[in-house]
Every structure is written in C-alpha cells, then in structure tokens.
Short mmCIF file of N, CA and C and ligand atoms in Angstrom, two decimals:
data_model
loop_
_atom_site.label_atom_id
_atom_site.label_comp_id
_atom_site.label_asym_id
_atom_site.label_seq_id
_atom_site.Cartn_x
_atom_site.Cartn_y
_atom_site.Cartn_z
N MET J 1 0.84 -1.19 0.00
CA MET J 1 0.00 0.00 0.00
C MET J 1 0.89 1.26 0.00
N VAL J 2 0.55 2.19 -0.85
CA VAL J 2 1.32 3.44 -0.92
C VAL J 2 0.88 4.34 0.22
N LYS J 3 1.84 4.94 0.91
CA LYS J 3 1.53 5.91 1.95
C LYS J 3 1.76 7.30 1.38
N TYR J 4 0.77 8.15 1.50
CA TYR J 4 0.90 9.48 0.94
C TYR J 4 1.34 10.46 2.02
N ASP J 5 2.30 11.31 1.67
CA ASP J 5 2.77 12.28 2.65
C ASP J 5 1.83 13.49 2.71
N LYS J 6 2.07 14.29 3.73
CA LYS J 6 1.20 15.43 3.99
C LYS J 6 1.17 16.41 2.81
N LYS J 7 2.33 16.61 2.19
CA LYS J 7 2.42 17.56 1.06
C LYS J 7 1.50 17.10 -0.09
N THR J 8 1.51 15.80 -0.38
CA THR J 8 0.66 15.27 -1.45
C THR J 8 -0.81 15.46 -1.09
N LEU J 9 -1.16 15.19 0.17
CA LEU J 9 -2.55 15.34 0.59
C LEU J 9 -2.98 16.80 0.55
N GLU J 10 -2.06 17.70 0.89
CA GLU J 10 -2.37 19.14 0.79
C GLU J 10 -2.67 19.51 -0.65
N MET J 11 -1.85 18.98 -1.56
CA MET J 11 -2.07 19.27 -2.98
C MET J 11 -3.40 18.69 -3.46
N MET J 12 -3.78 17.53 -2.91
CA MET J 12 -5.07 16.94 -3.25
C MET J 12 -6.21 17.86 -2.81
N ILE J 13 -6.14 18.36 -1.57
CA ILE J 13 -7.19 19.24 -1.04
C ILE J 13 -7.28 20.52 -1.87
N GLU J 14 -6.14 21.02 -2.30
CA GLU J 14 -6.11 22.26 -3.07
C GLU J 14 -6.44 22.04 -4.55
N GLY J 15 -6.66 20.80 -4.96
CA GLY J 15 -7.00 20.52 -6.36
C GLY J 15 -5.81 20.67 -7.29
N LYS J 16 -4.60 20.46 -6.77
CA LYS J 16 -3.40 20.67 -7.58
C LYS J 16 -2.78 19.38 -8.13
N LEU J 17 -3.47 18.26 -7.96
CA LEU J 17 -2.93 17.01 -8.51
C LEU J 17 -3.55 16.75 -9.88
N SER J 18 -2.81 16.04 -10.71
CA SER J 18 -3.37 15.65 -12.01
C SER J 18 -4.40 14.55 -11.76
N TRP J 19 -5.25 14.32 -12.73
CA TRP J 19 -6.26 13.26 -12.59
C TRP J 19 -5.59 11.91 -12.35
N GLU J 20 -4.47 11.65 -13.02
CA GLU J 20 -3.77 10.37 -12.85
C GLU J 20 -3.29 10.20 -11.41
N GLU J 21 -2.75 11.27 -10.82
CA GLU J 21 -2.27 11.20 -9.44
C GLU J 21 -3.45 11.05 -8.47
N LEU J 22 -4.50 11.85 -8.73
CA LEU J 22 -5.66 11.85 -7.84
C LEU J 22 -6.37 10.49 -7.88
N ARG J 23 -6.52 9.95 -9.06
CA ARG J 23 -7.24 8.68 -9.22
C ARG J 23 -6.61 7.57 -8.37
N LEU J 24 -5.28 7.54 -8.35
CA LEU J 24 -4.59 6.52 -7.54
C LEU J 24 -4.90 6.69 -6.05
N ILE J 25 -4.95 7.93 -5.61
CA ILE J 25 -5.20 8.18 -4.18
C ILE J 25 -6.63 7.85 -3.80
N ILE J 26 -7.59 8.31 -4.60
CA ILE J 26 -8.98 8.12 -4.18
C ILE J 26 -9.48 6.69 -4.42
N SER J 27 -8.84 5.96 -5.32
CA SER J 27 -9.31 4.60 -5.57
C SER J 27 -8.52 3.56 -4.77
N GLY J 28 -7.42 3.99 -4.17
CA GLY J 28 -6.59 3.03 -3.42
C GLY J 28 -7.03 2.89 -1.97
N ARG J 29 -6.44 1.92 -1.29
CA ARG J 29 -6.70 1.77 0.15
C ARG J 29 -6.17 3.01 0.87
N LYS J 30 -6.88 3.40 1.91
CA LYS J 30 -6.49 4.61 2.64
C LYS J 30 -5.48 4.27 3.73
N ASP J 31 -4.51 5.16 3.91
CA ASP J 31 -3.56 5.00 5.02
C ASP J 31 -4.36 5.00 6.32
N ALA J 32 -3.88 4.26 7.31
CA ALA J 32 -4.59 4.19 8.59
C ALA J 32 -4.73 5.56 9.23
N ASP J 33 -3.76 6.44 8.97
CA ASP J 33 -3.80 7.77 9.61
C ASP J 33 -4.28 8.86 8.65
N ARG J 34 -4.92 8.48 7.57
CA ARG J 34 -5.35 9.48 6.57
C ARG J 34 -6.26 10.55 7.18
N PHE J 35 -7.25 10.12 7.98
CA PHE J 35 -8.19 11.07 8.55
C PHE J 35 -7.47 12.08 9.45
N GLU J 36 -6.56 11.59 10.29
CA GLU J 36 -5.82 12.49 11.18
C GLU J 36 -4.96 13.47 10.37
N LYS J 37 -4.34 12.98 9.30
CA LYS J 37 -3.52 13.87 8.46
C LYS J 37 -4.38 14.95 7.81
N ILE J 38 -5.55 14.55 7.32
CA ILE J 38 -6.44 15.53 6.67
C ILE J 38 -6.90 16.58 7.70
N LEU J 39 -7.26 16.12 8.90
CA LEU J 39 -7.67 17.08 9.94
C LEU J 39 -6.54 18.05 10.26
N GLU J 40 -5.32 17.52 10.34
CA GLU J 40 -4.15 18.35 10.65
C GLU J 40 -3.97 19.44 9.57
N ILE J 41 -4.10 19.03 8.32
CA ILE J 41 -3.95 19.97 7.21
C ILE J 41 -5.05 21.04 7.28
N LEU J 42 -6.28 20.59 7.48
CA LEU J 42 -7.40 21.55 7.53
C LEU J 42 -7.24 22.50 8.71
N GLN J 43 -6.80 21.95 9.86
CA GLN J 43 -6.65 22.79 11.05
C GLN J 43 -5.60 23.88 10.82
N GLU J 44 -4.54 23.55 10.11
CA GLU J 44 -3.48 24.53 9.84
C GLU J 44 -3.95 25.64 8.90
N ARG J 45 -5.00 25.35 8.15
CA ARG J 45 -5.46 26.31 7.14
C ARG J 45 -6.45 27.34 7.69
N VAL J 46 -7.00 27.09 8.88
CA VAL J 46 -7.96 28.04 9.44
C VAL J 46 -7.28 28.92 10.48
N SER J 47 -7.85 30.10 10.72
CA SER J 47 -7.19 31.05 11.62
C SER J 47 -7.74 30.98 13.05
N TRP J 48 -8.76 30.16 13.27
CA TRP J 48 -9.37 30.09 14.60
C TRP J 48 -8.85 28.88 15.38
N PRO J 49 -9.01 28.90 16.71
CA PRO J 49 -8.39 27.86 17.54
C PRO J 49 -9.22 26.60 17.78
N GLU J 50 -10.52 26.63 17.53
CA GLU J 50 -11.36 25.47 17.87
C GLU J 50 -10.91 24.24 17.09
N LYS J 51 -10.92 23.10 17.77
CA LYS J 51 -10.47 21.86 17.17
C LYS J 51 -11.50 21.32 16.18
N ILE J 52 -11.06 21.03 14.95
CA ILE J 52 -11.94 20.43 13.95
C ILE J 52 -12.08 18.95 14.29
N ILE J 53 -13.32 18.50 14.41
CA ILE J 53 -13.51 17.05 14.65
C ILE J 53 -14.01 16.34 13.41
N LEU J 54 -14.62 17.09 12.47
CA LEU J 54 -15.07 16.46 11.23
C LEU J 54 -15.29 17.53 10.16
N PRO J 55 -14.67 17.35 8.99
CA PRO J 55 -15.02 18.25 7.88
C PRO J 55 -16.46 17.92 7.47
N LEU J 56 -17.29 18.95 7.31
CA LEU J 56 -18.72 18.70 7.06
C LEU J 56 -19.10 18.90 5.60
N HIS J 57 -18.52 19.92 5.00
CA HIS J 57 -18.96 20.37 3.68
C HIS J 57 -17.83 21.29 3.21
N GLU J 58 -17.74 21.55 1.94
CA GLU J 58 -16.70 22.47 1.50
C GLU J 58 -16.83 23.78 2.28
N HIS J 59 -15.76 24.24 2.90
CA HIS J 59 -15.69 25.45 3.73
C HIS J 59 -16.26 25.30 5.14
N LEU J 60 -16.92 24.20 5.44
CA LEU J 60 -17.57 24.04 6.75
C LEU J 60 -16.99 22.85 7.52
N TYR J 61 -16.91 23.02 8.84
CA TYR J 61 -16.34 22.00 9.71
C TYR J 61 -17.21 21.87 10.95
N ILE J 62 -17.23 20.67 11.52
CA ILE J 62 -17.78 20.52 12.87
C ILE J 62 -16.59 20.66 13.81
N VAL J 63 -16.70 21.59 14.76
CA VAL J 63 -15.59 21.87 15.67
C VAL J 63 -16.09 21.77 17.11
N LEU J 64 -15.11 21.69 18.01
CA LEU J 64 -15.43 21.71 19.43
C LEU J 64 -15.25 23.12 19.96
N LYS J 65 -16.32 23.66 20.54
CA LYS J 65 -16.20 24.97 21.17
C LYS J 65 -16.89 24.87 22.52
N GLU J 66 -16.13 25.04 23.57
CA GLU J 66 -16.64 24.94 24.94
C GLU J 66 -17.47 23.66 25.11
N ASN J 67 -16.93 22.56 24.64
CA ASN J 67 -17.55 21.24 24.72
C ASN J 67 -18.83 21.08 23.90
N ASN J 68 -19.11 22.01 23.02
CA ASN J 68 -20.24 21.87 22.11
C ASN J 68 -19.72 21.60 20.71
N ARG J 69 -20.46 20.79 19.99
CA ARG J 69 -20.11 20.51 18.60
C ARG J 69 -20.90 21.49 17.73
N ILE J 70 -20.16 22.39 17.13
CA ILE J 70 -20.83 23.41 16.31
C ILE J 70 -20.26 23.39 14.89
N VAL J 71 -21.01 24.00 13.99
CA VAL J 71 -20.57 24.13 12.60
C VAL J 71 -19.93 25.49 12.44
N LYS J 72 -18.75 25.49 11.81
CA LYS J 72 -17.99 26.73 11.66
C LYS J 72 -17.46 26.82 10.24
N CYS J 73 -17.45 28.02 9.71
CA CYS J 73 -16.96 28.27 8.34
C CYS J 73 -15.46 28.59 8.38
N ASP J 74 -14.81 28.42 7.24
CA ASP J 74 -13.41 28.87 7.07
C ASP J 74 -13.19 30.24 7.69
N CYS J 75 -14.15 31.14 7.46
CA CYS J 75 -13.99 32.55 7.86
C CYS J 75 -14.17 32.76 9.35
N GLY J 76 -14.68 31.73 10.06
CA GLY J 76 -14.90 31.87 11.50
C GLY J 76 -16.37 32.02 11.87
N PHE J 77 -17.25 32.23 10.90
CA PHE J 77 -18.67 32.36 11.24
C PHE J 77 -19.16 31.06 11.86
N GLU J 78 -19.93 31.17 12.93
CA GLU J 78 -20.44 29.99 13.63
C GLU J 78 -21.92 29.81 13.37
N PHE J 79 -22.28 28.62 12.90
CA PHE J 79 -23.66 28.33 12.52
C PHE J 79 -24.45 27.67 13.64
N GLY J 80 -23.81 27.36 14.75
CA GLY J 80 -24.52 26.74 15.86
C GLY J 80 -24.38 25.23 15.87
N ASN J 81 -25.16 24.59 16.72
CA ASN J 81 -25.06 23.15 16.93
C ASN J 81 -25.15 22.38 15.62
N TYR J 82 -24.32 21.34 15.49
CA TYR J 82 -24.27 20.59 14.23
C TYR J 82 -25.54 19.80 13.96
N ASN J 83 -26.37 19.60 15.01
CA ASN J 83 -27.66 18.91 14.82
C ASN J 83 -28.69 19.78 14.12
N GLU J 84 -28.42 21.08 14.09
CA GLU J 84 -29.35 22.00 13.43
C GLU J 84 -28.85 22.26 12.01
N ASN J 85 -29.77 22.53 11.13
CA ASN J 85 -29.41 22.74 9.72
C ASN J 85 -28.70 24.09 9.55
N TRP J 86 -27.42 24.03 9.23
CA TRP J 86 -26.63 25.27 9.10
C TRP J 86 -27.23 26.20 8.02
N LYS J 87 -27.94 25.64 7.08
CA LYS J 87 -28.50 26.48 6.00
C LYS J 87 -29.49 27.52 6.53
N THR J 88 -30.13 27.20 7.68
CA THR J 88 -31.12 28.14 8.21
C THR J 88 -30.47 29.41 8.75
N LYS J 89 -29.14 29.41 8.88
CA LYS J 89 -28.42 30.61 9.35
C LYS J 89 -27.80 31.38 8.17
N CYS J 90 -27.97 30.88 6.97
CA CYS J 90 -27.33 31.49 5.80
C CYS J 90 -28.12 32.68 5.26
N ARG J 91 -27.43 33.48 4.50
CA ARG J 91 -28.11 34.44 3.63
C ARG J 91 -28.52 33.62 2.41
N VAL J 92 -29.75 33.81 1.94
CA VAL J 92 -30.25 32.99 0.85
C VAL J 92 -30.69 33.88 -0.31
N ARG J 93 -30.20 33.55 -1.48
CA ARG J 93 -30.66 34.22 -2.71
C ARG J 93 -31.55 33.20 -3.43
N VAL J 94 -32.82 33.56 -3.65
CA VAL J 94 -33.75 32.67 -4.33
C VAL J 94 -33.94 33.16 -5.76
N ARG J 95 -33.68 32.27 -6.69
CA ARG J 95 -33.91 32.59 -8.10
C ARG J 95 -35.23 31.91 -8.49
N ASP J 96 -36.30 32.72 -8.49
CA ASP J 96 -37.62 32.16 -8.73
C ASP J 96 -38.38 32.92 -9.82
N THR J 97 -37.62 33.61 -10.66
CA THR J 97 -38.21 34.29 -11.81
C THR J 97 -37.36 33.95 -13.04
N PHE J 98 -37.95 34.07 -14.21
CA PHE J 98 -37.18 33.82 -15.44
C PHE J 98 -35.98 34.77 -15.49
N GLU J 99 -36.22 36.02 -15.06
CA GLU J 99 -35.15 37.02 -15.10
C GLU J 99 -33.93 36.59 -14.26
N THR J 100 -34.17 36.13 -13.03
CA THR J 100 -33.03 35.75 -12.17
C THR J 100 -32.41 34.42 -12.60
N ILE J 101 -33.22 33.52 -13.14
CA ILE J 101 -32.66 32.24 -13.62
C ILE J 101 -31.82 32.47 -14.88
N GLU J 102 -32.26 33.43 -15.69
CA GLU J 102 -31.52 33.71 -16.93
C GLU J 102 -30.23 34.51 -16.69
N GLU J 103 -29.96 34.88 -15.43
CA GLU J 103 -28.64 35.41 -15.10
C GLU J 103 -27.61 34.28 -15.12
N LEU J 104 -28.08 33.05 -14.98
CA LEU J 104 -27.20 31.88 -14.97
C LEU J 104 -27.28 31.06 -16.25
N TYR J 105 -28.49 30.95 -16.81
CA TYR J 105 -28.71 30.08 -17.96
C TYR J 105 -29.17 30.90 -19.16
N LEU J 106 -28.83 30.41 -20.34
CA LEU J 106 -29.34 31.05 -21.55
C LEU J 106 -30.86 30.92 -21.57
N LYS J 107 -31.52 31.83 -22.28
CA LYS J 107 -32.98 31.81 -22.37
C LYS J 107 -33.46 30.41 -22.79
N ASP J 108 -34.45 29.92 -22.09
CA ASP J 108 -35.06 28.60 -22.32
C ASP J 108 -34.12 27.43 -22.03
N MET J 109 -32.97 27.69 -21.45
CA MET J 109 -32.05 26.59 -21.09
C MET J 109 -32.08 26.32 -19.58
N GLY J 110 -32.74 27.18 -18.79
CA GLY J 110 -32.83 26.98 -17.35
C GLY J 110 -34.17 26.37 -16.99
N SER J 111 -34.42 26.30 -15.69
CA SER J 111 -35.67 25.69 -15.25
C SER J 111 -36.82 26.69 -15.34
N ASP J 112 -38.02 26.17 -15.29
CA ASP J 112 -39.23 27.00 -15.27
C ASP J 112 -39.54 27.33 -13.81
N PRO J 113 -39.52 28.61 -13.43
CA PRO J 113 -39.69 28.97 -12.01
C PRO J 113 -41.07 28.61 -11.45
N THR J 114 -42.02 28.26 -12.28
CA THR J 114 -43.31 27.83 -11.71
C THR J 114 -43.21 26.43 -11.12
N TRP J 115 -42.20 25.67 -11.52
CA TRP J 115 -42.03 24.34 -10.93
C TRP J 115 -40.70 24.11 -10.25
N GLN J 116 -39.76 25.05 -10.40
CA GLN J 116 -38.48 24.88 -9.71
C GLN J 116 -37.85 26.22 -9.42
N GLU J 117 -37.30 26.34 -8.21
CA GLU J 117 -36.54 27.54 -7.88
C GLU J 117 -35.13 27.13 -7.45
N LEU J 118 -34.19 28.06 -7.64
CA LEU J 118 -32.81 27.82 -7.21
C LEU J 118 -32.57 28.63 -5.96
N ARG J 119 -32.09 27.97 -4.91
CA ARG J 119 -31.76 28.66 -3.66
C ARG J 119 -30.27 28.60 -3.45
N GLU J 120 -29.66 29.76 -3.36
CA GLU J 120 -28.21 29.84 -3.16
C GLU J 120 -27.95 30.23 -1.70
N TYR J 121 -27.21 29.38 -1.00
CA TYR J 121 -26.94 29.58 0.42
C TYR J 121 -25.54 30.17 0.58
N LEU J 122 -25.50 31.37 1.17
CA LEU J 122 -24.24 32.10 1.32
C LEU J 122 -23.89 32.24 2.80
N CYS J 123 -22.61 32.11 3.10
CA CYS J 123 -22.17 32.30 4.48
C CYS J 123 -22.39 33.76 4.87
N PRO J 124 -23.04 34.02 6.02
CA PRO J 124 -23.25 35.41 6.44
C PRO J 124 -21.94 36.13 6.80
N GLY J 125 -20.88 35.36 7.06
CA GLY J 125 -19.61 35.97 7.45
C GLY J 125 -18.75 36.37 6.28
N CYS J 126 -18.68 35.52 5.25
CA CYS J 126 -17.75 35.79 4.14
C CYS J 126 -18.45 35.78 2.77
N PHE J 127 -19.74 35.50 2.77
CA PHE J 127 -20.56 35.48 1.54
C PHE J 127 -20.07 34.45 0.51
N THR J 128 -19.34 33.45 0.97
CA THR J 128 -19.00 32.33 0.08
C THR J 128 -20.26 31.54 -0.22
N LEU J 129 -20.42 31.18 -1.48
CA LEU J 129 -21.55 30.33 -1.86
C LEU J 129 -21.28 28.93 -1.34
N LEU J 130 -22.10 28.48 -0.39
CA LEU J 130 -21.86 27.19 0.26
C LEU J 130 -22.64 26.05 -0.38
N ASP J 131 -23.84 26.35 -0.87
CA ASP J 131 -24.63 25.27 -1.47
C ASP J 131 -25.73 25.87 -2.34
N VAL J 132 -26.24 25.06 -3.23
CA VAL J 132 -27.36 25.46 -4.09
C VAL J 132 -28.38 24.33 -4.08
N GLU J 133 -29.63 24.69 -3.88
CA GLU J 133 -30.71 23.70 -3.98
C GLU J 133 -31.56 24.04 -5.20
N ALA J 134 -31.93 23.03 -5.96
CA ALA J 134 -32.89 23.18 -7.05
C ALA J 134 -34.12 22.38 -6.64
N VAL J 135 -35.13 23.08 -6.17
CA VAL J 135 -36.28 22.41 -5.54
C VAL J 135 -37.60 23.05 -6.01
N PRO J 136 -38.70 22.33 -5.85
CA PRO J 136 -40.01 22.94 -6.17
C PRO J 136 -40.27 24.11 -5.22
N PRO J 137 -40.95 25.15 -5.68
CA PRO J 137 -41.28 26.29 -4.80
C PRO J 137 -41.98 25.80 -3.53
N GLY J 138 -41.57 26.31 -2.39
CA GLY J 138 -42.19 25.94 -1.13
C GLY J 138 -41.59 24.70 -0.47
N TYR J 139 -40.69 24.04 -1.17
CA TYR J 139 -40.08 22.82 -0.60
C TYR J 139 -39.24 23.20 0.61
N PRO J 140 -39.29 22.40 1.69
CA PRO J 140 -38.48 22.74 2.88
C PRO J 140 -36.98 22.75 2.57
N THR J 141 -36.25 23.51 3.34
CA THR J 141 -34.79 23.53 3.21
C THR J 141 -34.27 22.13 3.48
N THR J 142 -33.45 21.63 2.58
CA THR J 142 -32.95 20.27 2.77
C THR J 142 -31.81 20.26 3.78
N PHE J 143 -31.77 19.19 4.55
CA PHE J 143 -30.70 18.98 5.53
C PHE J 143 -29.74 17.98 4.88
N ASN J 144 -28.57 18.46 4.45
CA ASN J 144 -27.68 17.63 3.64
C ASN J 144 -27.15 16.41 4.36
N PHE J 145 -26.69 16.60 5.58
CA PHE J 145 -25.91 15.52 6.19
C PHE J 145 -25.85 15.71 7.71
N LEU J 146 -26.29 14.70 8.43
CA LEU J 146 -26.16 14.71 9.89
C LEU J 146 -25.29 13.51 10.28
N PRO J 147 -24.00 13.74 10.45
CA PRO J 147 -23.11 12.61 10.74
C PRO J 147 -23.30 12.08 12.15
N ASP J 148 -23.07 10.78 12.31
CA ASP J 148 -23.04 10.17 13.63
C ASP J 148 -21.57 10.17 14.06
N ILE J 149 -21.16 11.24 14.68
CA ILE J 149 -19.75 11.48 15.00
C ILE J 149 -19.19 10.41 15.94
N ASP J 150 -19.95 10.06 16.96
CA ASP J 150 -19.44 9.07 17.93
C ASP J 150 -19.24 7.71 17.27
N THR J 151 -20.19 7.28 16.47
CA THR J 151 -20.05 5.99 15.79
C THR J 151 -18.88 6.04 14.81
N PHE J 152 -18.75 7.14 14.10
CA PHE J 152 -17.63 7.26 13.17
C PHE J 152 -16.29 7.11 13.90
N TYR J 153 -16.14 7.83 15.00
CA TYR J 153 -14.88 7.75 15.74
C TYR J 153 -14.68 6.35 16.33
N GLU J 154 -15.73 5.80 16.93
CA GLU J 154 -15.58 4.52 17.63
C GLU J 154 -15.41 3.34 16.67
N LYS J 155 -16.27 3.28 15.66
CA LYS J 155 -16.26 2.10 14.78
C LYS J 155 -15.25 2.20 13.63
N TRP J 156 -15.01 3.39 13.14
CA TRP J 156 -14.11 3.53 11.99
C TRP J 156 -12.69 3.89 12.40
N LEU J 157 -12.56 4.71 13.44
CA LEU J 157 -11.22 5.12 13.84
C LEU J 157 -10.73 4.35 15.07
N GLY J 158 -11.65 3.64 15.73
CA GLY J 158 -11.26 2.84 16.88
C GLY J 158 -10.87 3.65 18.09
N LYS J 159 -11.46 4.84 18.23
CA LYS J 159 -11.19 5.65 19.42
C LYS J 159 -12.40 6.51 19.72
N GLN J 160 -12.35 7.18 20.85
CA GLN J 160 -13.48 8.04 21.21
C GLN J 160 -13.35 9.40 20.55
N ALA J 161 -14.49 10.01 20.27
CA ALA J 161 -14.49 11.36 19.73
C ALA J 161 -13.78 12.28 20.72
N PRO J 162 -13.16 13.36 20.25
CA PRO J 162 -12.32 14.21 21.10
C PRO J 162 -13.00 14.78 22.35
N ASP J 163 -14.31 14.91 22.36
CA ASP J 163 -14.95 15.51 23.52
C ASP J 163 -15.56 14.47 24.45
N LYS J 164 -15.22 13.20 24.26
CA LYS J 164 -15.79 12.14 25.14
C LYS J 164 -14.82 11.77 26.24
ZN1 LIG B 201 -17.76 32.10 5.91
#
C-alpha cells in the first residue's frame, strides 16, 4: 500500500494534482492515519483555535467549542449546533423568476420557475456560496448531512471522539 505524505494530501485538497495522481489516491486503500492527516492539514489552514472534529462540507467544519459541537466556516462564522441545519443561518438568494434564472442560464435553457426555484446559500460571514438547492417552490430547506460522529470515531477510527 502506498503511503501518501502530507504535502501530497495538501495538494489533493487544493486541487493541484493531475487526474492520474488523484485517481490513484482516491481509488486506493487509505492509510490508517489518513483522517488524522487531513484534519491536521485543515486545522493549519484556518485562523481560529477550535479543534476540527469532522469536515462537514466544502468550507464548513464541525468543531469543538466549549464542549459543544458546532458548525464553523473557514472565515470563522459559527452556525450553531451541528444537529441543526446550518443552512437556516445562511443568507439565501432565491432565483424564482425567469429574469433571475436567466442570469445563470441562456434563455429557455434553465428551469421553469413555476415548478423549480434555485436557492443559493451564502455564508453570512464571508458570503462564500456554500450550497445550491434546485427544488419545487415551497419545498423545505434540505438537511444535507447529519453525521453520527461518535459511531464514526468509535467504529471507523477505533477511538473516542475528542470531547468524550
Ligand atoms: Zn464564511
């Protein structure tokens, strides 16, 4: 099994590897310490002190703050408890007219706003576009992912989560 060094994994996170290099890493067996190395790299890239316990989404992490598991953005904005949908704390741009949809798509190439709207979720701290939903008008905000952190740490990593 090939062991990848931290520099290679950093390049992977930054999207700087060729497809040939990346394919070998993502399709191969993972180093036993891959998760810890990735957390170390991510932790070095943020300016805040809270410990990252799980990367949640591009730009978002579940971190420990005063023994609470909260969602935090690269920029430091805190979305609150990870059990709650971070999207409900976002600034949201809704594209529900032909005019706003045609800012993205050529005329007649986008969706019909009577049956679908685009919701763009932006971080209130840095205005990074975090996610986009294409849903019927009135559809509830989707909850992308609620990880079972304790089971992940115990069953996959063979240890207790950092706050246990
Ligand atoms: Zn942010």
